[in-house]
mmCIF file of C-alpha atoms in Angstrom:
data_model
loop_
_atom_site.group_PDB
_atom_site.id
_atom_site.type_symbol
_atom_site.label_atom_id
_atom_site.label_comp_id
_atom_site.label_asym_id
_atom_site.label_seq_id
_atom_site.Cartn_x
_atom_site.Cartn_y
_atom_site.Cartn_z
ATOM 1 C CA MET A 17 -8.803 -10.190 11.661
ATOM 2 C CA SER A 18 -5.882 -9.791 9.280
ATOM 3 C CA PRO A 19 -5.134 -7.934 6.031
ATOM 4 C CA PRO A 20 -6.657 -9.272 2.792
ATOM 5 C CA VAL A 21 -4.831 -11.944 0.788
ATOM 6 C CA ILE A 22 -5.170 -11.527 -2.982
ATOM 7 C CA ASP A 23 -4.156 -13.988 -5.701
ATOM 8 C CA VAL A 24 -2.674 -11.731 -8.391
ATOM 9 C CA SER A 25 -1.731 -14.551 -10.769
ATOM 10 C CA PRO A 26 -4.246 -13.476 -13.474
ATOM 11 C CA LEU A 27 -2.700 -10.000 -13.490
ATOM 12 C CA CYS A 28 0.881 -11.286 -13.485
ATOM 13 C CA THR A 29 0.445 -13.994 -16.103
ATOM 14 C CA THR A 30 -1.907 -12.477 -18.692
ATOM 15 C CA LYS A 31 -1.449 -8.708 -18.149
ATOM 16 C CA ASP A 32 -4.572 -8.296 -20.290
ATOM 17 C CA PRO A 33 -6.842 -5.530 -18.948
ATOM 18 C CA SER A 34 -9.791 -6.908 -20.923
ATOM 19 C CA ASN A 35 -9.579 -10.268 -19.131
ATOM 20 C CA PRO A 36 -12.405 -10.607 -16.553
ATOM 21 C CA SER A 37 -10.023 -12.301 -14.105
ATOM 22 C CA VAL A 38 -7.630 -9.347 -14.316
ATOM 23 C CA GLN A 39 -10.535 -6.950 -13.803
ATOM 24 C CA ALA A 40 -11.568 -8.930 -10.728
ATOM 25 C CA VAL A 41 -8.054 -8.560 -9.291
ATOM 26 C CA ALA A 42 -8.214 -4.795 -9.906
ATOM 27 C CA GLN A 43 -11.505 -4.680 -7.993
ATOM 28 C CA GLN A 44 -9.948 -6.548 -5.069
ATOM 29 C CA LEU A 45 -6.987 -4.166 -5.068
ATOM 30 C CA ARG A 46 -9.345 -1.185 -5.007
ATOM 31 C CA ASP A 47 -11.349 -2.551 -2.087
ATOM 32 C CA ALA A 48 -8.287 -3.561 -0.046
ATOM 33 C CA PHE A 49 -6.223 -0.426 -0.567
ATOM 34 C CA SER A 50 -9.235 1.781 0.143
ATOM 35 C CA SER A 51 -9.652 0.194 3.567
ATOM 36 C CA TRP A 52 -6.489 -1.515 4.815
ATOM 37 C CA GLY A 53 -3.835 0.030 2.587
ATOM 38 C CA LEU A 54 -1.879 -3.215 2.991
ATOM 39 C CA ILE A 55 -2.362 -6.660 1.482
ATOM 40 C CA GLN A 56 -0.606 -9.969 1.026
ATOM 41 C CA ILE A 57 -0.319 -11.270 -2.517
ATOM 42 C CA THR A 58 0.136 -14.775 -3.878
ATOM 43 C CA GLY A 59 0.646 -15.833 -7.477
ATOM 44 C CA HIS A 60 3.166 -13.035 -8.015
ATOM 45 C CA GLN A 61 5.578 -15.187 -10.055
ATOM 46 C CA ILE A 62 8.662 -14.402 -7.927
ATOM 47 C CA PRO A 63 10.400 -17.800 -7.661
ATOM 48 C CA SER A 64 10.320 -19.169 -4.129
ATOM 49 C CA SER A 65 13.825 -20.559 -4.696
ATOM 50 C CA LEU A 66 15.202 -17.031 -5.081
ATOM 51 C CA GLN A 67 13.093 -15.637 -2.265
ATOM 52 C CA GLN A 68 13.524 -18.246 0.454
ATOM 53 C CA ASP A 69 16.221 -20.717 -0.527
ATOM 54 C CA ILE A 70 19.997 -20.338 -0.741
ATOM 55 C CA HIS A 71 19.959 -16.933 -2.395
ATOM 56 C CA ILE A 72 18.408 -13.840 -0.833
ATOM 57 C CA LEU A 73 17.721 -15.128 2.682
ATOM 58 C CA ARG A 74 21.065 -16.898 2.953
ATOM 59 C CA CYS A 75 22.913 -13.823 1.712
ATOM 60 C CA SER A 76 21.216 -11.546 4.214
ATOM 61 C CA LYS A 77 21.922 -13.819 7.175
ATOM 62 C CA THR A 78 25.524 -14.360 6.083
ATOM 63 C CA PHE A 79 26.052 -10.616 5.808
ATOM 64 C CA PHE A 80 24.669 -9.783 9.252
ATOM 65 C CA ASP A 81 26.834 -12.505 10.810
ATOM 66 C CA LEU A 82 29.991 -10.766 9.562
ATOM 67 C CA PRO A 83 32.224 -8.913 12.048
ATOM 68 C CA GLU A 84 31.177 -5.290 12.494
ATOM 69 C CA GLN A 85 34.401 -4.036 10.913
ATOM 70 C CA LYS A 86 33.647 -5.863 7.666
ATOM 71 C CA LYS A 87 30.098 -4.529 7.558
ATOM 72 C CA LEU A 88 31.296 -0.982 8.198
ATOM 73 C CA ALA A 89 33.578 -1.266 5.156
ATOM 74 C CA ILE A 90 30.447 -0.524 3.103
ATOM 75 C CA ASP A 91 28.935 2.038 5.507
ATOM 76 C CA VAL A 92 25.942 3.731 3.841
ATOM 77 C CA ARG A 93 26.980 7.041 5.408
ATOM 78 C CA THR A 94 30.156 7.120 3.304
ATOM 79 C CA GLY A 95 28.417 6.170 0.063
ATOM 80 C CA GLY A 96 27.083 9.602 -0.851
ATOM 81 C CA PRO A 97 23.533 10.445 -1.968
ATOM 82 C CA ALA A 98 23.017 7.024 -3.590
ATOM 83 C CA TRP A 99 22.139 5.824 -0.048
ATOM 84 C CA ARG A 100 23.549 2.342 -0.528
ATOM 85 C CA GLY A 101 25.486 0.211 1.907
ATOM 86 C CA TYR A 102 25.386 -0.871 5.557
ATOM 87 C CA MET A 103 23.283 0.976 8.150
ATOM 88 C CA PRO A 104 24.630 0.120 11.639
ATOM 89 C CA PHE A 105 22.430 -0.874 14.552
ATOM 90 C CA SER A 106 20.563 2.150 15.973
ATOM 91 C CA GLY A 107 21.692 4.237 13.001
ATOM 92 C CA GLU A 108 18.151 5.382 12.206
ATOM 93 C CA SER A 109 15.180 6.588 14.227
ATOM 94 C CA THR A 110 11.421 6.858 13.832
ATOM 95 C CA HIS A 111 9.775 9.984 15.243
ATOM 96 C CA GLY A 112 12.744 10.553 17.545
ATOM 97 C CA VAL A 113 12.918 6.979 18.858
ATOM 98 C CA VAL A 114 15.986 4.957 17.850
ATOM 99 C CA ASP A 115 15.196 1.897 15.700
ATOM 100 C CA ARG A 116 16.440 -1.414 17.127
ATOM 101 C CA LYS A 117 17.654 -2.819 13.834
ATOM 102 C CA GLU A 118 20.543 -2.882 11.420
ATOM 103 C CA GLY A 119 20.204 -2.923 7.659
ATOM 104 C CA VAL A 120 21.928 -2.980 4.308
ATOM 105 C CA TYR A 121 20.613 -0.984 1.346
ATOM 106 C CA PHE A 122 20.910 -1.535 -2.396
ATOM 107 C CA GLY A 123 19.331 -0.310 -5.619
ATOM 108 C CA PRO A 124 19.429 -0.872 -9.382
ATOM 109 C CA GLU A 125 22.912 -0.720 -10.872
ATOM 110 C CA HIS A 126 23.587 2.524 -12.733
ATOM 111 C CA PRO A 127 26.562 3.003 -15.067
ATOM 112 C CA ALA A 128 28.913 5.913 -14.459
ATOM 113 C CA THR A 129 27.364 7.685 -17.458
ATOM 114 C CA HIS A 130 23.788 7.513 -16.109
ATOM 115 C CA GLU A 131 22.161 10.937 -16.409
ATOM 116 C CA LEU A 132 20.897 10.841 -12.812
ATOM 117 C CA ASN A 133 24.149 9.781 -11.148
ATOM 118 C CA GLY A 134 24.834 12.025 -8.185
ATOM 119 C CA MET A 135 21.130 12.486 -7.493
ATOM 120 C CA PRO A 136 19.575 10.906 -4.378
ATOM 121 C CA LEU A 137 19.069 7.109 -4.652
ATOM 122 C CA HIS A 138 21.090 6.892 -7.883
ATOM 123 C CA GLY A 139 24.640 5.615 -8.051
ATOM 124 C CA VAL A 140 26.918 2.703 -7.325
ATOM 125 C CA ASN A 141 25.997 -0.171 -5.008
ATOM 126 C CA GLN A 142 28.340 -1.169 -2.209
ATOM 127 C CA PHE A 143 28.505 -4.962 -1.970
ATOM 128 C CA PRO A 144 30.647 -6.976 0.440
ATOM 129 C CA PRO A 145 33.432 -9.040 -1.153
ATOM 130 C CA ASP A 146 32.177 -12.237 -2.741
ATOM 131 C CA ALA A 147 34.524 -14.171 -0.476
ATOM 132 C CA ASP A 148 32.530 -12.914 2.532
ATOM 133 C CA VAL A 149 29.005 -13.271 1.095
ATOM 134 C CA PRO A 150 29.142 -15.533 -1.971
ATOM 135 C CA GLY A 151 26.639 -14.700 -4.716
ATOM 136 C CA MET A 152 25.121 -11.680 -2.974
ATOM 137 C CA ARG A 153 25.582 -9.248 -5.850
ATOM 138 C CA ASP A 154 23.934 -11.496 -8.450
ATOM 139 C CA ALA A 155 21.098 -12.548 -6.126
ATOM 140 C CA VAL A 156 20.280 -8.979 -5.062
ATOM 141 C CA LEU A 157 20.352 -7.539 -8.578
ATOM 142 C CA LYS A 158 18.170 -10.370 -9.903
ATOM 143 C CA TYR A 159 15.684 -9.875 -7.066
ATOM 144 C CA ILE A 160 15.557 -6.117 -7.699
ATOM 145 C CA GLU A 161 14.876 -6.796 -11.380
ATOM 146 C CA LEU A 162 11.990 -9.155 -10.592
ATOM 147 C CA ILE A 163 10.498 -6.949 -7.866
ATOM 148 C CA THR A 164 10.642 -3.900 -10.149
ATOM 149 C CA GLU A 165 8.795 -5.784 -12.873
ATOM 150 C CA LEU A 166 6.222 -6.917 -10.320
ATOM 151 C CA GLY A 167 5.801 -3.305 -9.206
ATOM 152 C CA LYS A 168 5.065 -2.263 -12.782
ATOM 153 C CA THR A 169 2.536 -5.069 -13.173
ATOM 154 C CA LEU A 170 0.780 -4.140 -9.939
ATOM 155 C CA THR A 171 0.768 -0.520 -11.079
ATOM 156 C CA MET A 172 -1.193 -1.536 -14.162
ATOM 157 C CA GLY A 173 -3.763 -3.170 -11.891
ATOM 158 C CA LEU A 174 -3.843 -0.107 -9.657
ATOM 159 C CA SER A 175 -4.485 2.134 -12.675
ATOM 160 C CA MET A 176 -7.452 -0.082 -13.491
ATOM 161 C CA ALA A 177 -8.559 0.056 -9.849
ATOM 162 C CA LEU A 178 -8.686 3.844 -10.147
ATOM 163 C CA ALA A 179 -10.654 3.643 -13.432
ATOM 164 C CA LEU A 180 -7.682 5.008 -15.390
ATOM 165 C CA ASP A 181 -6.168 3.746 -18.615
ATOM 166 C CA PRO A 182 -4.169 0.622 -17.603
ATOM 167 C CA ARG A 183 -0.975 2.245 -18.919
ATOM 168 C CA TYR A 184 -1.541 5.630 -17.291
ATOM 169 C CA MET A 185 0.369 5.340 -14.017
ATOM 170 C CA ASN A 186 3.283 3.431 -15.499
ATOM 171 C CA ALA A 187 3.631 6.049 -18.233
ATOM 172 C CA HIS A 188 3.434 8.993 -15.840
ATOM 173 C CA LEU A 189 5.256 7.628 -12.785
ATOM 174 C CA LEU A 190 7.566 4.749 -13.634
ATOM 175 C CA GLU A 191 9.009 5.313 -17.078
ATOM 176 C CA PRO A 192 11.704 5.224 -18.243
ATOM 177 C CA GLU A 193 12.733 3.686 -14.901
ATOM 178 C CA PRO A 194 11.470 3.858 -11.317
ATOM 179 C CA VAL A 195 13.530 4.935 -8.342
ATOM 180 C CA ALA A 196 13.900 1.863 -6.132
ATOM 181 C CA LEU A 197 15.497 1.186 -2.759
ATOM 182 C CA PHE A 198 16.019 -2.438 -1.705
ATOM 183 C CA ARG A 199 16.786 -3.240 1.934
ATOM 184 C CA PHE A 200 17.543 -6.120 4.299
ATOM 185 C CA PHE A 201 16.800 -5.570 7.998
ATOM 186 C CA MET A 202 17.888 -7.570 11.058
ATOM 187 C CA TYR A 203 16.092 -7.220 14.413
ATOM 188 C CA PRO A 204 17.827 -8.466 17.593
ATOM 189 C CA PRO A 205 15.816 -9.767 20.565
ATOM 190 C CA ASN A 206 14.452 -7.279 23.074
ATOM 191 C CA GLU A 207 16.985 -6.565 25.808
ATOM 192 C CA ILE A 208 14.453 -5.894 28.548
ATOM 193 C CA GLY A 209 12.502 -9.129 28.294
ATOM 194 C CA ALA A 210 9.288 -7.610 26.979
ATOM 195 C CA SER A 211 7.850 -8.957 23.749
ATOM 196 C CA GLY A 212 6.257 -5.674 22.688
ATOM 197 C CA GLY A 213 9.327 -3.536 21.968
ATOM 198 C CA SER A 214 9.632 -2.091 18.496
ATOM 199 C CA GLY A 215 12.408 -2.744 16.025
ATOM 200 C CA ILE A 216 10.803 0.066 14.031
ATOM 201 C CA GLY A 217 8.154 2.208 15.688
ATOM 202 C CA GLU A 218 4.803 3.251 14.290
ATOM 203 C CA HIS A 219 5.168 4.963 10.912
ATOM 204 C CA SER A 220 3.932 5.111 7.345
ATOM 205 C CA ASP A 221 6.141 4.675 4.268
ATOM 206 C CA PHE A 222 7.049 7.841 2.385
ATOM 207 C CA GLY A 223 7.087 6.415 -1.132
ATOM 208 C CA TYR A 224 4.641 5.135 -3.696
ATOM 209 C CA LEU A 225 4.533 1.416 -2.974
ATOM 210 C CA THR A 226 6.383 -1.009 -0.698
ATOM 211 C CA ILE A 227 6.804 -4.705 -1.481
ATOM 212 C CA LEU A 228 7.937 -6.717 1.535
ATOM 213 C CA ALA A 229 8.916 -10.323 2.173
ATOM 214 C CA GLN A 230 9.021 -11.413 5.828
ATOM 215 C CA ASP A 231 10.456 -14.694 7.038
ATOM 216 C CA SER A 232 9.163 -14.475 10.628
ATOM 217 C CA PRO A 233 6.387 -12.773 12.620
ATOM 218 C CA GLY A 234 6.673 -9.240 13.948
ATOM 219 C CA LEU A 235 5.067 -6.909 11.423
ATOM 220 C CA GLN A 236 1.863 -5.235 12.615
ATOM 221 C CA VAL A 237 -0.521 -2.881 10.811
ATOM 222 C CA LYS A 238 -3.377 -0.730 12.044
ATOM 223 C CA SER A 239 -6.699 -2.145 10.887
ATOM 224 C CA PRO A 240 -9.462 0.050 9.418
ATOM 225 C CA SER A 241 -10.922 0.177 12.945
ATOM 226 C CA GLY A 242 -7.623 1.447 14.376
ATOM 227 C CA ASP A 243 -6.486 -1.732 16.139
ATOM 228 C CA TRP A 244 -2.999 -3.195 15.837
ATOM 229 C CA VAL A 245 -3.137 -6.575 14.096
ATOM 230 C CA ASP A 246 -0.433 -9.047 13.161
ATOM 231 C CA VAL A 247 0.473 -9.554 9.527
ATOM 232 C CA PRO A 248 0.835 -13.353 9.482
ATOM 233 C CA VAL A 249 3.685 -15.106 7.722
ATOM 234 C CA ILE A 250 2.294 -16.851 4.629
ATOM 235 C CA GLN A 251 4.682 -19.095 2.727
ATOM 236 C CA ASP A 252 5.857 -17.429 -0.519
ATOM 237 C CA ALA A 253 3.433 -14.500 -0.130
ATOM 238 C CA LEU A 254 4.568 -10.888 -0.487
ATOM 239 C CA ILE A 255 3.210 -7.916 1.450
ATOM 240 C CA VAL A 256 2.300 -4.804 -0.531
ATOM 241 C CA ASN A 257 1.374 -1.506 1.060
ATOM 242 C CA VAL A 258 0.497 1.984 -0.101
ATOM 243 C CA GLY A 259 2.990 4.770 0.635
ATOM 244 C CA ASP A 260 2.382 8.407 1.486
ATOM 245 C CA MET A 261 3.004 9.555 -2.092
ATOM 246 C CA PHE A 262 0.313 7.258 -3.469
ATOM 247 C CA ASP A 263 -2.073 8.263 -0.690
ATOM 248 C CA MET A 264 -1.614 11.911 -1.685
ATOM 249 C CA LEU A 265 -1.859 11.194 -5.418
ATOM 250 C CA THR A 266 -5.239 9.524 -4.880
ATOM 251 C CA GLY A 267 -6.502 12.217 -2.532
ATOM 252 C CA GLY A 268 -6.653 9.702 0.306
ATOM 253 C CA ARG A 269 -8.705 7.186 -1.640
ATOM 254 C CA PHE A 270 -5.909 4.642 -1.170
ATOM 255 C CA VAL A 271 -4.661 4.624 2.420
ATOM 256 C CA SER A 272 -1.023 4.755 3.518
ATOM 257 C CA PRO A 273 -1.275 2.496 6.585
ATOM 258 C CA ARG A 274 0.400 2.975 9.929
ATOM 259 C CA HIS A 275 2.543 -0.047 10.741
ATOM 260 C CA ARG A 276 5.450 -1.164 12.923
ATOM 261 C CA ALA A 277 7.910 -4.036 13.350
ATOM 262 C CA LEU A 278 8.161 -5.614 16.806
ATOM 263 C CA SER A 279 11.455 -6.890 18.175
ATOM 264 C CA PRO A 280 11.681 -10.610 18.987
ATOM 265 C CA PRO A 281 11.143 -11.414 22.698
ATOM 266 C CA PHE A 282 14.054 -11.489 25.134
ATOM 267 C CA GLY A 283 16.075 -14.676 24.761
ATOM 268 C CA GLY A 284 14.659 -15.338 21.303
ATOM 269 C CA PRO A 285 16.637 -15.591 18.070
ATOM 270 C CA HIS A 286 17.831 -12.709 15.958
ATOM 271 C CA VAL A 287 15.369 -12.193 13.133
ATOM 272 C CA THR A 288 16.257 -11.220 9.591
ATOM 273 C CA ARG A 289 13.626 -9.725 7.335
ATOM 274 C CA PHE A 290 14.176 -8.320 3.902
ATOM 275 C CA LEU A 291 12.144 -5.898 1.849
ATOM 276 C CA SER A 292 12.145 -4.048 -1.402
ATOM 277 C CA SER A 293 10.816 -0.529 -1.172
ATOM 278 C CA SER A 294 10.112 1.041 -4.555
ATOM 279 C CA THR A 295 9.858 4.802 -4.317
ATOM 280 C CA PHE A 296 8.743 6.585 -7.454
ATOM 281 C CA LEU A 297 9.796 10.224 -7.482
ATOM 282 C CA GLY A 298 9.195 11.149 -11.134
ATOM 283 C CA VAL A 299 11.478 11.097 -14.166
ATOM 284 C CA LEU A 300 13.463 13.590 -16.169
ATOM 285 C CA PRO A 301 11.350 15.569 -18.680
#
């Protein structure tokens, strides 16, 4: 048993709500998010070269291999409410248990004149020098742009899944621009030799929708029957899950799933995963 896999290419290529293939995708989204709350999608149009090749994955691994002093030069805790920069190992916790991971957080670039600058999750990114991680800035900003567009496209399908006007949720939640947080995570092997330790313990995501790319096993989700199941690695697929905000907005019709990330076993390699978490908090009136 594993979460549903949905080919969203009709939705991403035609974006025509009258197309029967698009309507079929909306039906699949409704069924999957009403039960699992988490799916894997193919046909999403995010280039595999950007996702897996020398760009995003290389940049993340290069960054985490830097000396700690260089990573701390962009410490997220000194970056203000924009919440962008490096999160050291054990810098966060889940329900009182320290997470066994380190991360680096980014978001869309906002000019100094942006009307929301100074508000949470709005502001200036902190990137490492290009000499340390060549091409990271361009690769991250391009990936954020593509993931944000994918989020808007999926939102059209989710509006259809809820029998709303296809434009409804984008117009009311995501325009003129969504609030987005983009993160890389690195999970070191378990120190105690057990394979079941958690890099991130059981939790649900607080936002509207999370779009995740994983390059190695470790993510688990609770099935509709309440069992922990692995989310398998599927080449070029993306994981999409409902967040708490969307669960509440739908009155529980779409489920915000409980999930966790296991640490690699003792003696195994360090594992880098990266994700884009788009959190939609409303827009200025």
